[in-house]
């Protein structure tokens, strides 16, 4: 496999960084002719270094297919590989476990050829049969294992085996030891980019069977998991070693088919407090952490740390539950949108470069619509709409997470406080409902309940518009309680169109429709950054978070 770095913006710590000015440059690809360091394989005969990374939350589980949180996938990306990779410079799909593929003219049949000579961590061979076993598992996933979040398979393929009329997936058939055919019921233009998502990591069929992957019986930190979800087995550059309390340990895969890199041991250590993550880095307890907050930057700069910036590819939104009394009235939702002052919300709470959002598709996709309804900050208009909607001051429970930092939500308590102030000023009666992230916040806001409003977001994992609007609004979900047959039809149609201007226009029309119906209020496209100690000379930053640690280079 070709070793690669990704385009990144780097701030070498300086006094200028304290002013939150993020400037960009391009990282070079790893060079085989570059001088080796003391920790490099050429100097030591193999990986020998240790690397510790602080994460903002515990993994919810390590079954990549069932995970819906970033921290789970941060770990599983090291252990499991996907058929399709991500170009480090453009984020476009590139070969990974599949060395090549071709599609039929109607876009319903894909023929794949796998790389040869690859084995899973348990010694089983990567074959076409093994890949198809993964597809069959995904398609036939029992309802009891699906949870309340929107799983990637449902988002991409629309349905499972119990709803075959909805599903775009038809079959996976091994046509040789290293070749297989994927058949669809309809064209899916975003299929190849979607297969680069960590949810589609290819796992050992034997390990999944032995670990009873679809039987969620074990309880870990309040979450039901299978035995497999606590011991994943893939083909990646790192092998799962242990998960004890707040630490996950991985070790270098001695039989890895690609570049093993310099790192022998990787530790992911959960440190929920931004201040504690900062202290751990400055004290040399960790080598880096993600999700740098505004308050971190000055001290990191003075300490000589690096701050790396990703291209923004996530959306923060204010969710609205239309199953809550009164919120099925469009004027109520429009009033909420007019009550929000997005520039004031961003001031001081997000890193410079974060932009206000009036639609759900990030600029990186190049699908911005100039026709969306833009609800500017207008408290007087909000009050008029509330009166027209018949709102009489009823209490609106507003859920927000505590003790967590997300790429789309760096400081949830402060963001909630500012939004609550703005909504209250417009005449809404807000009741705060703080929920610990570790108590299943995502699950709570993904199911029906007494929730009126909630803070959430989405970090994109593949380069296609359907990753955002399809995931959030492609079908009815309990998160929004939103029924819109016209929008669902528009999204279903756009997914099947060839990659041309007609498809681009279809997604712009979808953005326009969402803006008029207001199932949620888009708030921001946040800048996402991480920080590293000076011993790290290269880190594979990716807006899709496709950051695999065998591509890290160290100076010692």
Coordinates of C-alpha atoms in Angstrom, one line a residue:
X1 CA 0.0 0.0 0.0
X2 CA 1.3 3.5 -0.8
X3 CA 2.1 5.5 2.3
X4 CA 0.5 8.9 2.2
X5 CA 0.1 12.1 4.0
X6 CA -2.8 14.4 3.6
X7 CA -3.2 18.0 2.8
X8 CA -3.2 19.9 6.0
X9 CA -3.0 23.3 7.6
X10 CA -0.2 23.6 10.1
X11 CA 0.4 26.2 12.7
X12 CA 3.9 26.0 14.2
X13 CA 3.3 27.4 17.6
X14 CA 4.2 31.0 17.8
X15 CA 2.8 34.2 19.4
X16 CA 0.7 34.6 16.2
X17 CA -1.1 31.4 17.0
X18 CA -2.3 32.9 20.3
X19 CA -4.4 35.3 18.2
X20 CA -6.2 32.3 16.7
X21 CA -4.9 33.0 13.2
X22 CA -4.9 29.7 11.4
X23 CA -2.7 29.7 8.2
X24 CA -2.4 26.9 5.7
X25 CA 0.3 25.0 4.0
X26 CA 0.6 21.6 2.3
X27 CA 2.2 18.6 3.9
X28 CA 4.5 16.6 1.8
X29 CA 3.9 12.9 1.1
X30 CA 6.2 10.6 3.0
X31 CA 9.4 10.2 1.0
X32 CA 11.1 6.9 0.8
X33 CA 14.4 8.7 0.3
X34 CA 14.0 10.9 3.4
X35 CA 16.6 10.5 6.1
X36 CA 15.4 8.0 8.7
X37 CA 15.0 8.9 12.3
X38 CA 15.9 7.0 15.4
X39 CA 12.4 5.6 15.6
X40 CA 12.1 4.6 12.0
X41 CA 11.8 1.0 10.9
X42 CA 15.1 1.3 8.9
X43 CA 17.0 2.3 12.0
X44 CA 15.5 -0.3 14.3
X45 CA 14.4 -3.2 12.1
X46 CA 10.7 -2.6 12.7
X47 CA 8.2 -0.4 14.5
X48 CA 9.5 0.5 17.9
X49 CA 7.9 3.8 19.0
X50 CA 4.9 4.3 21.3
X51 CA 2.3 7.0 20.6
X52 CA -0.5 8.1 23.0
X53 CA -3.5 10.1 21.7
X54 CA -6.0 11.7 24.1
X55 CA -9.7 11.4 23.0
X56 CA -12.6 13.4 24.2
X57 CA -14.9 10.5 24.9
X58 CA -14.8 6.7 25.3
X59 CA -15.5 4.6 22.2
X60 CA -19.2 3.5 22.3
X61 CA -18.1 0.1 20.9
X62 CA -15.5 -1.2 18.5
X63 CA -17.8 -3.0 16.0
X64 CA -17.2 -0.5 13.2
X65 CA -20.4 -1.3 11.5
X66 CA -22.6 -0.6 14.5
X67 CA -20.7 2.4 15.8
X68 CA -22.1 5.9 15.1
X69 CA -19.6 8.0 17.1
X70 CA -16.3 9.5 16.0
X71 CA -14.2 8.1 18.9
X72 CA -15.2 4.5 18.1
X73 CA -14.2 4.9 14.5
X74 CA -11.0 6.7 15.4
X75 CA -9.9 3.3 16.9
X76 CA -11.5 1.0 14.3
X77 CA -9.9 2.8 11.4
X78 CA -6.5 1.5 12.7
X79 CA -7.7 -2.1 13.0
X80 CA -10.1 -2.6 10.1
X81 CA -9.6 -1.5 6.5
X82 CA -12.2 -0.7 3.9
X83 CA -12.5 -1.8 0.2
X84 CA -12.0 1.8 -0.9
X85 CA -9.5 4.3 0.6
X86 CA -9.3 8.0 0.6
X87 CA -6.9 10.1 -1.4
X88 CA -4.9 12.2 1.2
X89 CA -4.9 15.3 -0.9
X90 CA -8.3 15.4 -2.5
X91 CA -10.4 13.0 -0.3
X92 CA -11.5 11.2 -3.5
X93 CA -11.9 7.4 -3.4
X94 CA -8.8 5.3 -4.2
X95 CA -8.1 1.6 -4.1
X96 CA -7.4 0.0 -0.7
X97 CA -8.4 -3.7 -0.1
X98 CA -10.0 -3.6 -3.5
X99 CA -7.2 -2.9 -6.0
X100 CA -9.7 -2.2 -8.8
X101 CA -13.4 -2.2 -9.7
X102 CA -15.7 -1.5 -12.7
X103 CA -19.3 -0.6 -13.0
X104 CA -22.0 -1.6 -15.6
X105 CA -23.4 1.1 -17.8
X106 CA -26.7 1.2 -15.7
X107 CA -24.7 1.5 -12.5
X108 CA -26.3 -1.6 -10.9
X109 CA -23.4 -4.1 -11.1
X110 CA -19.9 -3.6 -9.7
X111 CA -17.1 -6.1 -10.2
X112 CA -14.2 -5.8 -7.7
X113 CA -10.8 -7.4 -7.6
X114 CA -9.1 -7.7 -4.2
X115 CA -5.4 -7.2 -3.3
X116 CA -3.8 -10.6 -3.0
X117 CA -2.0 -12.1 0.0
X118 CA -3.7 -10.2 2.7
X119 CA -4.7 -11.9 6.0
X120 CA -6.9 -10.9 8.9
X121 CA -5.3 -10.5 12.3
X122 CA -6.6 -14.0 13.3
X123 CA -4.8 -15.6 10.3
X124 CA -7.8 -16.0 8.1
X125 CA -7.3 -15.0 4.5
X126 CA -9.0 -12.0 2.9
X127 CA -11.0 -13.6 0.1
X128 CA -14.0 -12.6 -1.9
X129 CA -16.1 -15.0 0.2
X130 CA -15.0 -13.1 3.4
X131 CA -16.0 -9.8 1.8
X132 CA -19.4 -11.1 0.8
X133 CA -19.8 -12.5 4.4
X134 CA -19.5 -8.9 5.6
X135 CA -22.1 -7.6 3.1
X136 CA -24.5 -10.4 4.0
X137 CA -24.0 -9.6 7.7
X138 CA -24.7 -5.9 7.1
X139 CA -27.8 -6.6 5.0
X140 CA -29.3 -9.2 7.3
X141 CA -28.5 -7.3 10.6
X142 CA -31.2 -8.1 13.1
X143 CA -33.5 -5.3 14.2
X144 CA -32.4 -6.0 17.8
X145 CA -28.8 -5.0 16.9
X146 CA -29.6 -1.8 15.0
X147 CA -30.0 0.6 18.0
X148 CA -31.6 4.0 17.6
X149 CA -29.0 5.8 15.5
X150 CA -28.9 5.9 11.7
X151 CA -26.5 3.2 10.7
X152 CA -24.4 3.7 7.5
X153 CA -25.9 0.7 5.7
X154 CA -29.4 2.2 6.1
X155 CA -28.2 5.6 5.1
X156 CA -26.4 4.4 2.0
X157 CA -28.6 1.4 0.9
X158 CA -31.9 2.6 2.4
X159 CA -33.0 -0.7 3.9
X160 CA -32.1 -4.1 5.3
X161 CA -33.3 -7.6 4.4
X162 CA -36.6 -7.1 6.2
X163 CA -37.4 -4.2 3.8
X164 CA -36.1 -5.6 0.5
X165 CA -38.4 -3.3 -1.5
X166 CA -36.6 -0.3 0.0
X167 CA -33.1 -1.5 -0.2
X168 CA -30.7 -0.7 -3.0
X169 CA -28.6 -3.7 -2.1
X170 CA -29.3 -6.9 -3.9
X171 CA -26.4 -9.4 -3.5
X172 CA -22.7 -10.0 -3.2
X173 CA -21.3 -13.0 -5.0
X174 CA -17.8 -14.3 -5.1
X175 CA -16.8 -14.9 -8.7
X176 CA -13.3 -16.1 -7.8
X177 CA -11.0 -16.3 -4.9
X178 CA -10.2 -12.6 -5.1
X179 CA -13.0 -11.3 -7.2
X180 CA -16.6 -10.6 -6.4
X181 CA -19.7 -9.0 -7.9
X182 CA -21.9 -6.5 -6.0
X183 CA -25.4 -6.2 -7.5
X184 CA -27.8 -3.3 -6.7
X185 CA -31.5 -2.8 -7.3
X186 CA -30.8 0.8 -8.5
X187 CA -27.9 3.0 -9.4
X188 CA -26.1 4.5 -6.4
X189 CA -23.8 7.2 -7.6
X190 CA -22.2 7.6 -4.2
X191 CA -21.5 3.9 -3.6
X192 CA -17.8 3.9 -4.2
X193 CA -17.1 7.0 -2.0
X194 CA -19.4 5.5 0.7
X195 CA -17.5 2.3 0.8
X196 CA -14.5 4.3 2.2
X197 CA -16.6 5.0 5.4
X198 CA -15.2 3.3 8.5
X199 CA -18.6 1.6 9.1
X200 CA -17.8 -0.6 6.0
X201 CA -14.5 -1.9 7.5
X202 CA -14.0 -5.5 6.4
X203 CA -13.9 -7.8 9.5
X204 CA -12.9 -11.4 9.9
X205 CA -16.0 -13.6 9.4
X206 CA -14.6 -16.1 11.9
X207 CA -14.0 -13.4 14.5
X208 CA -17.5 -12.0 14.1
X209 CA -19.0 -15.5 14.4
X210 CA -17.0 -16.4 17.5
X211 CA -17.7 -13.0 19.0
X212 CA -21.4 -13.3 18.2
X213 CA -21.3 -9.8 16.6
X214 CA -25.0 -9.3 16.4
X215 CA -25.8 -10.5 19.9
X216 CA -25.7 -7.4 22.2
X217 CA -25.5 -9.0 25.6
X218 CA -22.4 -7.5 27.3
X219 CA -22.8 -4.3 29.3
X220 CA -19.9 -1.9 29.2
X221 CA -20.3 1.6 30.7
X222 CA -24.1 1.4 30.2
X223 CA -23.9 0.2 26.6
X224 CA -24.9 -3.2 25.4
X225 CA -22.2 -4.7 23.2
X226 CA -21.3 -8.0 21.6
X227 CA -18.1 -9.8 22.6
X228 CA -16.8 -9.0 19.1
X229 CA -17.5 -5.2 19.7
X230 CA -14.9 -5.5 22.5
X231 CA -12.3 -7.3 20.3
X232 CA -12.4 -6.3 16.6
X233 CA -10.4 -8.2 14.0
X234 CA -9.5 -6.7 10.7
X235 CA -6.6 -6.4 8.2
X236 CA -5.3 -3.0 9.3
X237 CA -1.8 -1.9 10.4
X238 CA -2.7 -2.3 14.1
X239 CA -4.0 -5.2 16.1
X240 CA -6.4 -4.8 18.9
X241 CA -4.7 -5.6 22.3
X242 CA -6.9 -4.4 25.1
X243 CA -9.7 -2.1 26.3
X244 CA -9.5 -1.3 30.0
X245 CA -11.6 1.5 31.4
X246 CA -10.5 4.7 29.6
X247 CA -7.7 3.2 27.5
X248 CA -7.6 1.2 24.3
X249 CA -4.2 -0.3 23.4
X250 CA -3.3 -1.4 19.9
X251 CA 0.0 -3.0 18.6
X252 CA 1.6 -3.0 15.2
X253 CA 0.5 -5.8 12.9
X254 CA 3.6 -7.9 12.2
X255 CA 2.0 -9.3 9.0
X256 CA 0.7 -6.1 7.7
X257 CA 0.6 -6.0 3.9
X258 CA 1.6 -2.3 3.6
X259 CA 3.9 0.1 5.3
X260 CA 4.0 -0.6 9.1
X261 CA 5.5 2.8 9.8
X262 CA 7.3 3.6 13.0
X263 CA 4.8 3.0 15.8
X264 CA 4.6 -0.3 17.7
X265 CA 2.2 0.7 20.4
X266 CA -0.8 3.0 20.1
X267 CA -2.7 4.1 23.2
X268 CA -6.0 5.9 23.0
X269 CA -6.7 7.5 26.4
X270 CA -10.0 9.1 27.2
X271 CA -9.7 12.5 28.8
X272 CA -13.1 14.3 28.7
X273 CA -12.0 17.7 29.9
X274 CA -10.3 20.0 27.4
X275 CA -8.2 21.5 30.2
X276 CA -7.1 18.1 31.3
X277 CA -6.1 17.1 27.7
X278 CA -4.1 20.3 27.4
X279 CA -2.3 19.6 30.7
X280 CA -1.6 16.0 29.6
X281 CA 0.0 17.2 26.4
X282 CA 2.1 19.9 28.1
X283 CA 3.3 17.3 30.7
X284 CA 4.3 14.8 28.1
X285 CA 1.7 12.3 29.1
X286 CA 0.2 12.2 25.6
X287 CA 1.6 13.0 22.2
X288 CA -1.5 14.8 20.9
X289 CA -5.2 15.3 21.0
X290 CA -8.1 16.3 18.8
X291 CA -10.7 19.0 19.0
X292 CA -8.7 21.9 20.1
X293 CA -10.9 24.6 21.7
X294 CA -10.5 28.4 21.5
X295 CA -9.2 28.6 25.0
X296 CA -6.4 26.0 24.3
X297 CA -4.7 27.9 21.5
X298 CA -2.7 30.5 23.4
X299 CA -1.1 28.2 25.8
X300 CA -0.4 25.6 23.2
X301 CA 1.4 28.3 21.2
X302 CA 3.5 29.5 24.1
X303 CA 4.5 25.9 24.8
X304 CA 5.7 25.3 21.2
X305 CA 3.1 22.7 20.2
X306 CA 1.7 22.2 16.7
X307 CA -1.9 22.9 15.7
X308 CA -3.1 21.2 12.6
X309 CA -6.3 22.3 10.8
X310 CA -8.6 20.2 8.7
X311 CA -10.8 21.4 5.9
X312 CA -14.2 21.9 7.4
X313 CA -16.5 18.9 6.7
X314 CA -19.0 18.8 9.5
X315 CA -22.3 20.6 10.3
X316 CA -23.6 21.8 13.7
X317 CA -27.4 22.1 13.9
X318 CA -30.2 22.9 16.2
X319 CA -32.6 19.9 16.0
X320 CA -36.3 20.3 16.2
X321 CA -38.6 17.5 17.2
X322 CA -41.9 17.8 15.3
X323 CA -43.5 15.1 17.5
X324 CA -43.3 17.7 20.4
X325 CA -46.6 19.6 20.7
X326 CA -46.7 22.7 18.5
X327 CA -43.4 22.1 16.6
X328 CA -45.2 20.5 13.7
X329 CA -46.4 24.0 12.9
X330 CA -44.0 25.5 10.3
X331 CA -44.3 29.0 11.7
X332 CA -43.0 27.8 15.0
X333 CA -39.9 26.4 13.4
X334 CA -39.4 29.5 11.3
X335 CA -39.7 31.6 14.4
X336 CA -36.9 29.5 16.0
X337 CA -34.7 30.0 12.9
X338 CA -35.3 33.8 13.0
X339 CA -34.4 33.9 16.8
X340 CA -30.9 32.5 16.2
X341 CA -28.0 35.0 15.8
X342 CA -25.4 32.8 14.2
X343 CA -22.5 35.3 14.1
X344 CA -23.0 36.0 17.8
X345 CA -23.1 32.3 18.5
X346 CA -19.7 31.8 16.7
X347 CA -18.0 34.7 18.4
X348 CA -15.5 33.4 20.9
X349 CA -16.8 29.9 21.0
X350 CA -15.4 28.6 17.7
X351 CA -12.0 28.9 16.0
X352 CA -11.5 31.5 13.4
X353 CA -12.5 30.3 10.0
X354 CA -15.7 28.7 11.2
X355 CA -18.5 29.9 9.0
X356 CA -22.2 30.3 9.7
X357 CA -24.4 27.8 7.9
X358 CA -27.7 28.3 6.1
X359 CA -27.7 24.9 4.5
X360 CA -26.5 21.4 5.4
X361 CA -24.0 20.7 2.6
X362 CA -20.4 21.8 3.4
X363 CA -18.6 24.1 0.9
X364 CA -16.1 21.3 0.1
X365 CA -18.8 19.5 -1.9
X366 CA -19.3 22.5 -4.2
X367 CA -23.1 22.3 -4.1
X368 CA -24.0 25.5 -2.5
X369 CA -27.5 26.8 -3.4
X370 CA -28.1 30.6 -3.7
X371 CA -31.9 30.0 -3.5
X372 CA -32.1 28.7 0.1
X373 CA -34.4 30.5 2.5
X374 CA -32.0 32.4 4.8
X375 CA -33.6 33.2 8.1
X376 CA -31.6 36.2 9.3
X377 CA -31.6 37.1 12.9
X378 CA -34.9 38.9 13.5
X379 CA -36.3 38.6 17.0
X380 CA -39.3 40.9 16.1
X381 CA -40.3 38.7 13.2
X382 CA -39.8 35.6 15.4
X383 CA -42.3 37.0 17.9
X384 CA -44.8 37.7 15.2
X385 CA -44.5 34.1 13.9
X386 CA -44.9 32.8 17.4
X387 CA -48.1 34.7 17.8
X388 CA -49.4 33.6 14.4
X389 CA -48.6 30.0 15.4
X390 CA -50.6 30.3 18.6
X391 CA -47.6 29.8 20.9
X392 CA -48.6 30.8 24.5
X393 CA -45.3 30.4 26.3
X394 CA -45.4 26.6 26.7
X395 CA -42.1 25.1 28.0
X396 CA -39.7 23.7 25.4
X397 CA -37.2 21.2 26.8
X398 CA -33.8 21.8 25.2
X399 CA -31.4 18.8 25.3
X400 CA -27.7 19.4 25.1
X401 CA -24.6 17.3 25.9
X402 CA -22.2 17.8 28.8
X403 CA -18.6 16.8 29.3
X404 CA -17.7 16.2 25.7
X405 CA -16.0 17.9 22.8
X406 CA -17.1 17.1 19.2
X407 CA -15.7 18.3 15.9
X408 CA -18.9 20.1 15.3
X409 CA -19.5 21.2 18.9
X410 CA -16.3 22.3 20.8
X411 CA -18.0 23.7 23.9
X412 CA -21.6 22.4 24.2
X413 CA -22.4 24.0 27.5
X414 CA -21.5 27.5 26.3
X415 CA -23.1 27.0 22.9
X416 CA -26.3 26.0 24.6
X417 CA -26.2 29.0 27.0
X418 CA -25.9 31.4 24.1
X419 CA -28.6 29.7 22.0
X420 CA -30.9 29.6 25.1
X421 CA -30.3 33.3 25.6
X422 CA -31.2 34.1 22.0
X423 CA -34.3 31.9 21.9
X424 CA -35.5 33.4 25.2
X425 CA -35.1 36.9 24.0
X426 CA -37.4 36.1 21.1
X427 CA -40.1 34.9 23.5
X428 CA -39.5 31.2 23.7
X429 CA -39.7 29.4 27.1
X430 CA -36.6 27.2 27.2
X431 CA -36.1 24.5 29.8
X432 CA -32.5 23.2 29.9
X433 CA -32.0 19.4 29.9
X434 CA -28.3 18.7 30.2
X435 CA -27.3 15.1 29.5
X436 CA -23.9 13.5 30.1
X437 CA -22.4 12.4 26.8
X438 CA -21.4 9.1 28.4
X439 CA -25.0 8.5 29.4
X440 CA -26.0 7.9 25.8
X441 CA -26.7 11.5 24.6
X442 CA -26.8 10.5 20.9
X443 CA -29.2 7.7 21.7
X444 CA -31.5 10.0 23.7
X445 CA -31.8 12.6 21.0
X446 CA -32.3 9.9 18.3
X447 CA -35.5 8.5 19.7
X448 CA -39.0 9.9 20.6
X449 CA -39.4 11.6 23.9
X450 CA -40.2 14.9 25.6
X451 CA -37.5 16.6 23.7
X452 CA -38.4 19.8 21.8
X453 CA -35.0 21.0 20.8
X454 CA -31.5 19.6 20.8
X455 CA -27.9 20.3 19.8
X456 CA -26.2 17.9 17.5
X457 CA -24.2 17.6 14.3
X458 CA -22.7 15.4 11.7
X459 CA -19.1 14.8 10.7
X460 CA -18.8 13.7 7.1
X461 CA -17.1 10.3 6.4
X462 CA -17.2 10.2 2.6
X463 CA -17.3 12.7 -0.3
X464 CA -20.9 12.8 -1.4
X465 CA -23.9 15.0 -0.7
X466 CA -25.9 12.0 0.4
X467 CA -23.6 11.6 3.4
X468 CA -25.3 14.7 4.8
X469 CA -28.8 15.2 3.5
X470 CA -29.4 11.5 2.9
X471 CA -28.2 10.6 6.4
X472 CA -30.2 13.4 8.2
X473 CA -33.3 13.8 6.0
X474 CA -33.5 10.9 3.6
X475 CA -36.2 9.1 5.6
X476 CA -38.4 9.6 8.6
X477 CA -36.4 9.5 11.9
X478 CA -37.4 9.9 15.5
X479 CA -34.7 12.6 15.9
X480 CA -36.7 15.1 13.9
X481 CA -40.2 13.5 13.8
X482 CA -40.2 14.9 10.2
X483 CA -42.4 13.5 7.5
X484 CA -41.9 15.0 4.0
X485 CA -42.7 12.6 1.2
X486 CA -41.6 15.2 -1.4
X487 CA -38.2 15.7 0.2
X488 CA -37.7 11.9 0.6
X489 CA -38.5 11.4 -3.1
X490 CA -36.1 14.2 -4.1
X491 CA -33.3 12.6 -2.1
X492 CA -34.0 9.1 -3.5
X493 CA -33.9 10.4 -7.0
X494 CA -30.7 12.4 -6.6
X495 CA -28.9 9.4 -5.2
X496 CA -29.5 7.5 -8.5
X497 CA -28.5 10.3 -11.0
X498 CA -25.2 10.1 -12.8
X499 CA -22.5 12.4 -11.5
X500 CA -23.3 15.4 -13.7
X501 CA -24.9 18.9 -13.4
X502 CA -28.4 17.4 -13.2
X503 CA -27.4 15.6 -10.0
X504 CA -25.8 18.8 -8.6
X505 CA -28.9 20.8 -9.3
X506 CA -31.0 18.1 -7.7
X507 CA -29.0 18.5 -4.5
X508 CA -29.3 22.2 -4.6
X509 CA -33.1 21.8 -4.9
X510 CA -33.0 19.5 -1.9
X511 CA -31.2 22.2 0.1
X512 CA -33.9 24.7 -1.0
X513 CA -36.7 22.3 0.2
X514 CA -35.0 21.7 3.6
X515 CA -34.7 25.4 4.1
X516 CA -38.4 26.1 3.6
X517 CA -39.5 23.2 5.9
X518 CA -36.9 23.8 8.7
X519 CA -36.7 20.3 10.2
X520 CA -33.5 21.7 11.9
X521 CA -31.6 24.9 11.9
X522 CA -28.1 24.7 10.4
X523 CA -25.8 26.7 12.6
X524 CA -22.1 26.4 11.5
X525 CA -19.4 24.6 9.5
X526 CA -16.8 24.4 12.3
X527 CA -13.1 24.4 11.8
X528 CA -11.7 21.2 13.3
X529 CA -8.1 21.1 14.7
X530 CA -5.8 18.9 16.6
X531 CA -2.6 19.5 18.4
X532 CA 0.6 17.5 18.6
X533 CA 3.9 17.6 20.4
X534 CA 7.1 18.6 18.5
X535 CA 8.2 15.0 18.3
X536 CA 5.6 14.4 15.6
X537 CA 7.0 15.5 12.2
X538 CA 4.1 14.2 10.1
X539 CA 0.4 13.4 10.8
X540 CA -2.1 12.3 8.2
X541 CA -4.8 14.9 8.7
X542 CA -8.1 14.3 6.8
X543 CA -11.3 16.2 6.7
X544 CA -13.0 12.8 6.6
X545 CA -11.0 11.8 9.7
X546 CA -9.3 9.0 7.7
X547 CA -6.3 9.2 9.9
X548 CA -4.4 5.9 10.2
X549 CA -1.4 6.0 12.6
X550 CA 1.1 4.0 10.5
X551 CA 1.4 7.2 8.5
X552 CA 2.6 9.2 11.5
X553 CA 6.3 10.1 11.5
X554 CA 8.2 10.9 14.6
X555 CA 11.5 12.7 15.2
X556 CA 12.5 10.5 18.2

